[in-house]
Coordinates of C-alpha atoms in Angstrom, one line a residue:
Chain T
M23 CA 122.0 132.1 151.6
T24 CA 121.1 130.0 154.6
E25 CA 122.9 126.7 154.9
I26 CA 121.3 123.7 156.5
I27 CA 123.8 121.5 158.3
V28 CA 123.0 118.0 159.6
V29 CA 125.1 116.5 162.3
T30 CA 124.7 112.7 161.9
S31 CA 126.4 109.4 162.5
G32 CA 124.2 106.3 162.4
K33 CA 125.6 105.1 165.7
G34 CA 124.6 106.6 169.0
G35 CA 126.8 108.0 171.7
V36 CA 129.6 109.2 169.3
G37 CA 129.1 112.9 170.1
K38 CA 126.5 114.3 167.7
T39 CA 124.8 116.5 170.3
T40 CA 128.2 117.7 171.7
T41 CA 129.3 118.5 168.1
S42 CA 126.0 120.3 167.3
A43 CA 126.3 122.4 170.4
A44 CA 130.0 123.2 169.7
V45 CA 129.7 123.9 166.0
G46 CA 126.5 125.9 166.4
T47 CA 128.1 128.0 169.2
G48 CA 131.3 128.3 167.2
L49 CA 129.4 129.7 164.1
A50 CA 127.5 132.1 166.3
L51 CA 130.7 133.3 168.0
K52 CA 132.0 134.1 164.5
G53 CA 129.1 136.4 164.0
H54 CA 126.7 134.2 162.0
K55 CA 123.1 134.0 163.2
T56 CA 122.6 130.4 164.0
V57 CA 119.9 128.1 165.3
I58 CA 120.4 124.5 166.5
I59 CA 117.4 122.2 166.2
D60 CA 117.1 119.0 168.3
F61 CA 115.6 116.3 166.0
D62 CA 115.9 113.7 168.7
V63 CA 112.2 113.8 169.6
G64 CA 111.5 111.7 172.7
L65 CA 115.1 111.7 173.9
R66 CA 115.9 115.4 174.0
N67 CA 119.4 116.2 175.1
L68 CA 120.5 119.4 173.4
D69 CA 118.8 121.6 175.9
L70 CA 120.9 120.0 178.7
I71 CA 124.2 120.5 176.8
M72 CA 123.2 124.1 176.1
N73 CA 122.0 124.6 179.6
C74 CA 118.6 125.9 178.7
E75 CA 116.4 123.0 179.9
R76 CA 114.7 125.2 182.5
R77 CA 113.5 127.6 179.9
V78 CA 111.8 125.1 177.6
V79 CA 108.1 125.9 177.2
F80 CA 107.2 125.0 173.7
D81 CA 109.1 122.6 171.4
F82 CA 109.7 121.6 167.8
V83 CA 106.6 119.3 167.7
N84 CA 104.4 122.0 169.2
V85 CA 105.4 124.3 166.2
I86 CA 104.9 121.5 163.7
K87 CA 101.4 120.9 165.1
G88 CA 100.6 124.6 165.1
E89 CA 100.3 124.7 168.9
S90 CA 102.8 127.5 169.2
T91 CA 104.6 129.9 166.9
L92 CA 108.2 129.5 166.0
K93 CA 109.1 132.6 168.0
Q94 CA 107.6 131.2 171.1
A95 CA 109.5 128.0 170.8
L96 CA 113.0 129.4 170.0
I97 CA 115.2 129.8 173.0
K98 CA 117.9 132.5 172.9
D99 CA 121.3 131.4 174.2
K100 CA 122.4 133.4 177.3
R101 CA 126.1 133.4 176.5
V102 CA 126.3 134.0 172.8
E103 CA 124.5 136.7 170.8
N104 CA 123.0 135.3 167.5
L105 CA 122.5 131.8 168.9
Y106 CA 119.1 130.1 169.3
I107 CA 117.9 126.6 170.2
L108 CA 114.8 124.8 169.1
P109 CA 114.3 122.0 171.6
A110 CA 112.9 118.6 170.9
S111 CA 109.7 117.4 172.6
Q112 CA 110.3 114.9 175.4
T113 CA 106.8 113.5 175.5
R114 CA 106.2 112.7 171.8
D115 CA 107.9 110.2 169.5
K116 CA 109.5 110.6 166.1
D117 CA 106.2 109.9 164.3
A118 CA 105.2 113.5 165.2
L119 CA 107.8 114.7 162.7
T120 CA 106.5 115.2 159.1
V121 CA 108.4 116.3 156.0
E122 CA 106.0 119.1 155.3
G123 CA 106.0 120.3 158.9
V124 CA 109.8 120.4 159.0
Q125 CA 110.0 122.1 155.7
N126 CA 107.6 124.9 156.8
I127 CA 109.8 125.5 159.9
L128 CA 113.0 125.5 157.9
D129 CA 111.6 127.9 155.4
E130 CA 110.6 130.3 158.1
L131 CA 114.0 129.9 159.8
K132 CA 115.8 130.6 156.5
T133 CA 114.4 134.1 156.4
E134 CA 116.3 135.0 159.6
F135 CA 119.3 132.7 160.1
D136 CA 122.6 132.1 158.3
Y137 CA 123.1 128.6 159.6
I138 CA 120.6 125.9 160.7
V139 CA 122.2 123.1 162.5
C140 CA 120.1 119.9 162.7
D141 CA 121.1 117.6 165.5
S142 CA 120.1 114.1 164.2
P143 CA 119.0 111.2 166.4
A144 CA 121.0 108.0 166.1
G145 CA 119.8 105.2 163.8
I146 CA 118.6 105.2 160.2
E147 CA 114.9 105.5 160.9
K148 CA 112.4 108.3 160.3
G149 CA 113.9 110.8 162.7
A150 CA 117.4 110.6 161.2
I151 CA 116.1 110.6 157.7
I152 CA 114.0 113.7 158.2
A153 CA 116.9 115.5 160.0
M154 CA 119.1 115.0 156.9
Y155 CA 116.4 115.4 154.2
F156 CA 116.8 119.1 153.6
A157 CA 120.5 119.3 154.4
D158 CA 123.1 121.2 152.2
R159 CA 126.0 120.0 154.2
A160 CA 126.6 117.1 156.5
I161 CA 129.0 116.6 159.4
V162 CA 129.4 112.9 159.9
V163 CA 130.6 112.2 163.4
T164 CA 132.6 109.0 163.8
N165 CA 134.6 107.4 166.6
P166 CA 137.8 105.6 165.7
E167 CA 136.3 102.1 166.0
I168 CA 135.0 99.7 163.4
S169 CA 131.3 99.6 164.1
S170 CA 131.1 103.4 164.2
V171 CA 132.9 103.6 160.8
R172 CA 130.6 101.0 159.3
D173 CA 127.5 103.0 160.5
S174 CA 128.9 106.2 159.1
D175 CA 129.5 104.5 155.8
R176 CA 125.8 103.5 155.8
I177 CA 124.7 107.0 156.6
L178 CA 126.8 108.4 153.7
G179 CA 125.0 106.0 151.4
I180 CA 121.7 107.3 152.7
L181 CA 122.8 111.0 152.3
H182 CA 123.5 110.1 148.7
S183 CA 120.2 108.6 147.9
K184 CA 117.5 109.8 150.3
T185 CA 118.0 113.6 150.7
L186 CA 116.1 116.2 148.8
R187 CA 119.2 117.1 146.9
A188 CA 119.6 113.5 145.8
E189 CA 116.0 113.2 144.8
Q190 CA 116.1 116.4 142.7
G191 CA 119.4 115.4 141.1
R192 CA 121.0 118.6 142.4
E193 CA 124.6 118.8 143.6
P194 CA 125.0 116.2 146.4
V195 CA 125.1 117.1 150.1
Q196 CA 128.6 118.3 150.9
E197 CA 130.0 115.6 153.4
N198 CA 132.6 116.2 156.0
L199 CA 134.1 113.7 158.5
L200 CA 134.6 114.7 162.2
L201 CA 136.5 112.1 164.1
T202 CA 135.7 112.3 167.8
R203 CA 137.1 110.7 171.0
Y204 CA 140.5 110.2 169.3
D205 CA 143.2 108.9 171.5
P206 CA 146.6 109.0 169.8
E207 CA 148.2 106.9 172.5
R208 CA 145.8 104.0 171.9
V209 CA 146.2 104.5 168.2
E210 CA 150.0 104.1 168.6
K211 CA 149.4 100.9 170.6
G212 CA 147.2 99.6 167.8
E213 CA 144.1 99.6 170.0
M214 CA 142.2 102.2 167.9
L215 CA 141.8 103.0 164.2
S216 CA 144.0 105.8 163.0
V217 CA 142.8 108.9 161.2
Q218 CA 144.2 107.4 158.0
D219 CA 142.4 104.1 158.5
V220 CA 139.1 105.9 158.9
E221 CA 139.7 108.3 156.0
E222 CA 140.6 105.5 153.7
I223 CA 137.3 103.6 154.4
L224 CA 135.0 106.6 154.3
A225 CA 136.8 108.6 151.6
I226 CA 135.3 112.0 152.5
P227 CA 137.2 115.3 153.5
L228 CA 138.3 115.5 157.1
L229 CA 136.8 118.4 159.0
G230 CA 138.6 117.8 162.2
V231 CA 139.8 115.3 164.9
I232 CA 138.6 115.9 168.4
P233 CA 140.8 114.3 171.0
E234 CA 139.4 112.2 173.8
S235 CA 139.2 114.6 176.7
K236 CA 137.8 114.7 180.2
A237 CA 136.8 118.3 179.6
V238 CA 134.0 117.2 177.2
L239 CA 132.1 115.3 179.9
R240 CA 132.7 118.1 182.4
A241 CA 131.4 120.6 179.9
S242 CA 128.3 118.5 179.2
N243 CA 127.5 118.2 182.8
Q244 CA 127.8 121.9 183.4
G245 CA 125.8 122.7 180.3
I246 CA 128.6 124.7 178.7
P247 CA 129.4 123.8 175.1
I248 CA 132.9 122.6 175.0
I249 CA 134.0 125.2 172.4
H250 CA 133.8 127.8 175.2
D251 CA 136.6 125.9 177.0
A252 CA 139.5 127.4 175.1
E253 CA 142.0 125.8 177.6
S254 CA 141.1 122.3 176.7
D255 CA 142.4 120.5 173.6
A256 CA 138.9 119.4 172.6
G257 CA 137.6 123.0 172.8
Q258 CA 140.5 124.1 170.6
A259 CA 140.0 121.2 168.2
Y260 CA 136.3 122.2 167.7
E261 CA 137.4 125.8 167.2
D262 CA 139.7 124.7 164.4
A263 CA 136.9 122.5 162.9
V264 CA 134.6 125.5 162.8
R265 CA 137.2 127.6 161.1
R266 CA 137.8 124.8 158.5
F267 CA 134.0 124.5 158.1
L268 CA 134.0 128.2 157.1
G269 CA 136.7 127.7 154.5
E270 CA 139.8 128.6 156.4
N271 CA 142.9 126.4 155.9
V272 CA 143.8 125.3 159.4
E273 CA 146.4 122.6 160.1
H274 CA 145.2 119.5 162.0
R275 CA 146.4 119.2 165.6
F276 CA 146.2 116.6 168.4
L277 CA 147.0 113.8 166.0
S278 CA 150.0 112.4 167.9
A279 CA 150.5 111.4 171.5
V280 CA 152.0 114.0 173.8
K281 CA 155.2 112.8 175.4
K282 CA 154.5 113.0 179.0
G283 CA 157.1 114.9 181.1
F284 CA 158.2 113.8 184.6
F285 CA 155.7 116.0 186.4
S286 CA 152.6 115.0 184.4
R287 CA 153.5 111.4 184.8
M288 CA 153.8 111.8 188.5
F289 CA 150.6 113.7 188.9
G290 CA 148.6 112.2 186.0
G291 CA 147.8 115.6 184.5
R292 CA 145.8 115.2 181.3
Q293 CA 143.0 117.6 180.8
Chain W
M7 CA 121.6 87.9 148.8
F8 CA 121.0 86.9 145.3
L9 CA 123.1 84.0 144.0
G10 CA 122.8 82.9 140.4
N11 CA 121.8 79.5 139.3
P12 CA 124.8 77.4 138.7
A13 CA 122.7 74.9 136.8
H14 CA 122.8 77.1 133.8
N15 CA 125.8 76.0 131.9
M16 CA 127.6 77.5 129.0
H17 CA 128.6 74.3 127.2
S18 CA 127.5 74.4 123.7
T19 CA 127.0 71.5 121.3
D20 CA 128.4 73.6 118.5
T21 CA 131.2 72.2 116.4
A22 CA 133.0 75.4 117.3
V23 CA 133.9 73.9 120.6
E24 CA 135.7 71.1 118.9
E25 CA 137.7 73.5 116.7
D26 CA 138.7 75.4 119.8
L27 CA 137.2 78.7 118.7
C28 CA 136.2 81.2 121.3
F29 CA 133.2 82.7 119.5
K30 CA 131.4 83.3 116.3
L31 CA 129.5 86.4 115.2
K32 CA 126.0 85.8 114.0
G33 CA 123.3 88.0 112.7
S34 CA 120.1 87.8 114.8
R35 CA 116.8 89.6 115.3
V36 CA 115.2 90.0 118.6
T37 CA 111.9 91.6 119.6
M38 CA 112.3 94.7 121.6
T39 CA 110.3 97.5 123.1
I40 CA 110.6 101.0 121.7
L41 CA 110.4 104.1 123.8
E42 CA 109.2 106.7 121.4
L43 CA 110.3 110.0 122.9
Y44 CA 108.4 113.2 122.0
H45 CA 110.3 115.5 124.2
Y46 CA 112.3 115.1 127.5
N47 CA 111.6 116.8 130.8
Y48 CA 112.7 115.3 134.1
N49 CA 109.5 115.8 136.0
T50 CA 106.9 114.8 133.3
F51 CA 109.1 111.9 132.1
T52 CA 109.5 110.5 135.7
R53 CA 105.7 110.8 136.3
Q54 CA 104.7 109.2 133.0
L55 CA 107.2 106.4 133.5
A56 CA 106.1 105.6 137.0
E57 CA 102.4 105.5 135.8
T58 CA 103.2 103.3 132.8
V59 CA 105.2 100.9 134.9
Q60 CA 102.7 100.8 137.6
A61 CA 100.0 99.7 135.1
A62 CA 102.0 96.6 134.3
P63 CA 104.8 96.0 136.8
D64 CA 105.4 92.4 135.8
F65 CA 106.0 93.5 132.2
F66 CA 108.9 95.8 133.0
Q67 CA 111.6 93.7 134.6
E68 CA 115.0 94.4 133.2
T69 CA 113.2 95.0 129.9
P70 CA 115.6 96.2 127.2
V71 CA 114.3 99.3 125.3
L72 CA 115.3 101.2 122.2
V73 CA 114.9 105.0 122.6
S74 CA 113.5 106.3 119.4
L75 CA 114.1 110.0 118.6
D76 CA 112.2 110.0 115.3
K77 CA 109.5 112.2 116.8
C78 CA 111.7 114.1 119.2
G79 CA 112.8 116.9 116.9
D80 CA 115.9 118.8 118.1
N81 CA 115.0 118.8 121.8
N82 CA 117.9 118.3 124.2
V83 CA 117.9 115.0 126.1
D84 CA 119.9 114.1 129.1
F85 CA 120.5 110.4 128.3
I86 CA 122.5 109.7 131.5
E87 CA 119.6 110.9 133.6
L88 CA 117.0 109.2 131.3
G89 CA 119.0 106.0 131.5
E90 CA 119.0 106.1 135.3
L91 CA 115.3 106.8 135.5
C92 CA 114.5 104.0 133.1
R93 CA 116.7 101.5 135.0
E94 CA 115.1 102.5 138.3
H95 CA 111.8 101.4 136.8
G96 CA 113.0 98.2 135.2
L97 CA 113.7 99.4 131.7
V98 CA 117.2 99.1 130.3
P99 CA 117.9 101.5 127.4
V100 CA 120.3 99.8 125.0
A101 CA 120.5 102.2 122.1
I102 CA 119.0 105.3 120.5
R103 CA 117.4 105.4 117.0
G104 CA 117.6 108.4 114.8
G105 CA 118.1 111.9 116.3
N106 CA 120.5 114.7 115.4
D107 CA 124.3 114.8 116.0
T108 CA 124.1 116.6 119.4
Q109 CA 121.6 114.0 120.6
M110 CA 123.9 111.3 119.3
I111 CA 127.0 112.7 121.2
S112 CA 124.9 113.0 124.4
A113 CA 123.7 109.4 124.0
N114 CA 127.2 108.1 123.3
V115 CA 128.4 109.7 126.5
A116 CA 125.7 107.8 128.3
G117 CA 127.0 104.6 126.6
L118 CA 124.1 104.3 124.1
P119 CA 125.0 103.6 120.5
R120 CA 122.9 105.1 117.7
L121 CA 121.0 103.0 115.2
P122 CA 119.8 104.5 111.9
A123 CA 116.4 106.2 111.9
A124 CA 113.2 104.2 111.2
A125 CA 113.1 102.7 107.8
N126 CA 110.0 104.7 106.6
P127 CA 110.6 108.2 107.7
T128 CA 107.8 109.5 105.5
A129 CA 105.4 107.9 107.8
L130 CA 106.5 110.3 110.5
D131 CA 104.7 113.2 109.0
V132 CA 101.4 111.4 109.1
P133 CA 99.5 112.4 112.3
D134 CA 99.3 109.4 114.6
T135 CA 95.6 108.5 114.6
S136 CA 96.0 105.2 116.5
V137 CA 95.5 105.0 120.3
K138 CA 98.2 107.1 121.9
T139 CA 100.8 104.8 123.4
V140 CA 104.5 105.2 124.0
V141 CA 105.3 101.5 123.8
Q142 CA 105.4 99.6 120.6
R143 CA 107.2 96.5 119.6
V144 CA 109.8 96.2 116.8
E145 CA 112.8 94.0 116.1
V146 CA 116.4 95.2 116.4
P147 CA 119.7 93.7 117.5
V148 CA 120.5 94.2 121.2
P149 CA 124.0 95.4 122.1
A150 CA 125.0 95.1 125.8
V151 CA 125.3 98.3 127.8
N152 CA 127.6 98.2 130.8
K153 CA 126.9 100.0 134.0
I154 CA 129.6 102.4 135.2
I155 CA 129.5 103.7 138.8
T156 CA 131.8 106.6 139.8
T157 CA 130.7 107.3 143.4
P158 CA 131.6 105.1 146.4
I159 CA 129.2 102.2 147.0
R160 CA 128.5 102.3 150.7
S161 CA 127.5 99.8 153.3
G162 CA 123.9 98.8 152.8
Q163 CA 123.8 99.8 149.1
Q164 CA 123.2 97.3 146.4
V165 CA 124.0 97.8 142.7
Y166 CA 123.1 95.4 140.0
A167 CA 124.1 95.5 136.3
A168 CA 121.5 93.4 134.4
N169 CA 122.7 91.5 131.3
A170 CA 125.9 93.5 131.4
D171 CA 129.3 94.2 133.1
L172 CA 129.6 96.4 136.1
I173 CA 132.4 98.8 136.3
V174 CA 133.1 100.6 139.6
L175 CA 135.5 103.6 139.6
A176 CA 135.4 104.0 143.4
P177 CA 135.6 102.0 146.6
V178 CA 133.1 99.4 147.5
S179 CA 132.6 99.5 151.3
P180 CA 132.2 96.5 153.7
G181 CA 128.5 95.7 153.8
A182 CA 127.9 96.8 150.2
E183 CA 126.8 94.4 147.5
I184 CA 127.5 94.6 143.8
L185 CA 126.0 92.2 141.3
A186 CA 126.3 91.7 137.5
D187 CA 125.1 89.2 135.0
G188 CA 128.5 89.8 133.3
N189 CA 131.9 90.6 134.7
I190 CA 132.7 93.0 137.6
H191 CA 135.6 95.4 137.6
V192 CA 136.4 97.4 140.7
Y193 CA 139.1 100.1 140.4
G194 CA 138.9 101.2 144.1
P195 CA 139.4 98.8 146.9
L196 CA 136.8 96.0 146.9
R197 CA 135.7 95.5 150.5
G198 CA 132.1 94.4 150.1
R199 CA 130.5 91.5 148.4
A200 CA 130.8 91.0 144.6
L201 CA 128.7 88.5 142.6
A202 CA 129.4 88.1 138.9
G203 CA 127.5 86.0 136.4
V204 CA 124.4 86.0 138.7
G205 CA 122.3 84.8 135.7
G206 CA 124.5 81.7 135.5
N207 CA 127.3 82.8 133.3
T208 CA 130.2 80.6 134.5
A209 CA 132.7 82.4 132.3
A210 CA 132.2 85.7 134.2
R211 CA 135.1 87.1 136.2
I212 CA 135.7 89.6 139.0
F213 CA 138.6 92.0 138.6
C214 CA 139.8 94.3 141.4
Q215 CA 142.7 96.6 142.2
S216 CA 142.7 95.7 145.9
Q217 CA 141.1 92.4 147.0
E218 CA 139.7 92.9 150.5
A219 CA 136.3 91.3 149.7
E220 CA 133.8 89.9 152.1
L221 CA 132.5 87.5 149.5
L222 CA 133.2 86.7 145.9
S223 CA 130.7 84.7 143.8
I224 CA 130.6 83.6 140.2
A225 CA 127.5 81.9 138.8
G226 CA 126.3 81.0 142.4
I227 CA 129.6 79.5 143.5
Y228 CA 131.1 81.6 146.2
T229 CA 134.0 82.0 148.6
V230 CA 134.0 84.0 151.8
S231 CA 136.3 86.5 153.5
E232 CA 137.8 83.9 155.8
D233 CA 139.4 82.2 152.8
L234 CA 140.0 85.4 150.9
R235 CA 142.2 86.8 153.6
N236 CA 145.2 84.7 152.5
Q237 CA 144.7 84.9 148.8
H238 CA 146.2 88.0 147.3
Y239 CA 144.7 90.1 150.1
Q240 CA 144.9 93.8 149.4
Q241 CA 146.6 93.0 146.1
P242 CA 145.3 93.5 142.5
A243 CA 143.5 90.2 141.8
Q244 CA 140.9 88.4 139.7
A245 CA 138.5 85.7 140.5
C246 CA 137.3 83.1 138.0
L247 CA 135.7 79.7 138.1
D248 CA 137.6 76.5 137.7
G249 CA 135.1 73.7 137.7
N250 CA 133.2 74.1 140.9
Q251 CA 135.8 76.3 142.6
I252 CA 136.6 80.0 142.7
V253 CA 140.2 80.6 141.9
I254 CA 141.9 83.9 142.9
S255 CA 144.9 84.9 140.9
P256 CA 147.0 88.0 140.4
L257 CA 145.5 90.6 138.1
V258 CA 148.6 90.7 135.9
S259 CA 150.2 87.4 135.2
G260 CA 153.9 86.9 134.9
K261 CA 154.8 89.4 137.5

């Protein structure tokens, strides 16, 4: 059975595309045939993070409009077997997305793939609604600050009422919280919401906590999904999250501040 | 936001007030719409309901209906689902009439009591030769049906219990709004807005396990978060009206 996963948040800039790339890559590395779809039509980013921007010929909207076949538009990842990317169009806007068009593409992808990861645009408008409409599971990406939590709460309400599963009265979309850009030091100083604060407000299961890390920006700029960087704490945290997503019981890490030793304090060595 | 009309007042000229009695039970008959169910199927029911309501949208605004099972045979009916569909379209099921024991149990689970079958059951066997219509008017007493919510109410969501109490067995998030013509009970933390007695019932109250509300209102009189922060904040509390003021007090007295 193919599972459709939406990576969503409401708020922009919290790490949806980074997460889509990391989780999609992680699933493929575990041997599951995976495709990541960029739903952010007009502001495409996923191809940059995945370092395939120079190979984009056809895109999602071309396939919806019948201007190309799905096979022509799918880009095979160069690093990982079993991983494909369906890029968004840069020239159109989100009105080009239609429920029927998206459904046809998903139905075709379902015959080949184990996981379909939908990278949602920010906001609660058409693009975000269509990205989540067919989802079986949702990863709600949230930063530990109050406005991001509020927006995630809003998205959870929409997942509950506006998805196909909700409309058909089927079992609801399975929701998971992914807390990103977490800085335990600032939490201890009271400058940032803690994991417990966020969990208490959103009241959904915690998939993982990704620590704030310079490695994430570096990875984005190089076009290498952060999960490939097994040295970095963020890469390891995503690896843990993928294993939890697949049902493994993995203990949460990176929740408390690392006591800095003399040398790291002298040379400022945080990755 | 939808605040009730405080002009409605509950003072009665009854002599009961002078004797200091709280209430008196009286027999009464009210006119009510019957939803005569032939069989139940989610898709066809939804479609027909939408069409019926579309034909006369003004007619169906929080209209109480009695679900008659006299012509439904032994078909299974999901009353929880049926109730939700009806309420979405402005109909409020208040009871079932007739039906077998299985149907009665299913209805009771959905909070619908059962009234006896129609007085002249023999008429049921006669083929219906009149114009086919689902809606007919009869007179029955109306019991109140409370609305129970078991899933979190999120920012941006609004839940309204018409002519009834609202009971929430989950958290109410900041930015969410819950309203009832009757009382409001919240057993998770109440972090959004809660408006009780929106129809003007000044005797309505709000009860919550953890008072973290953005706004509390009873019969149109309200108080906001700024004042609520120092009144039993994050404590079990209740809100009621004292004259023209909302009073917040502990949920359990004498502690």
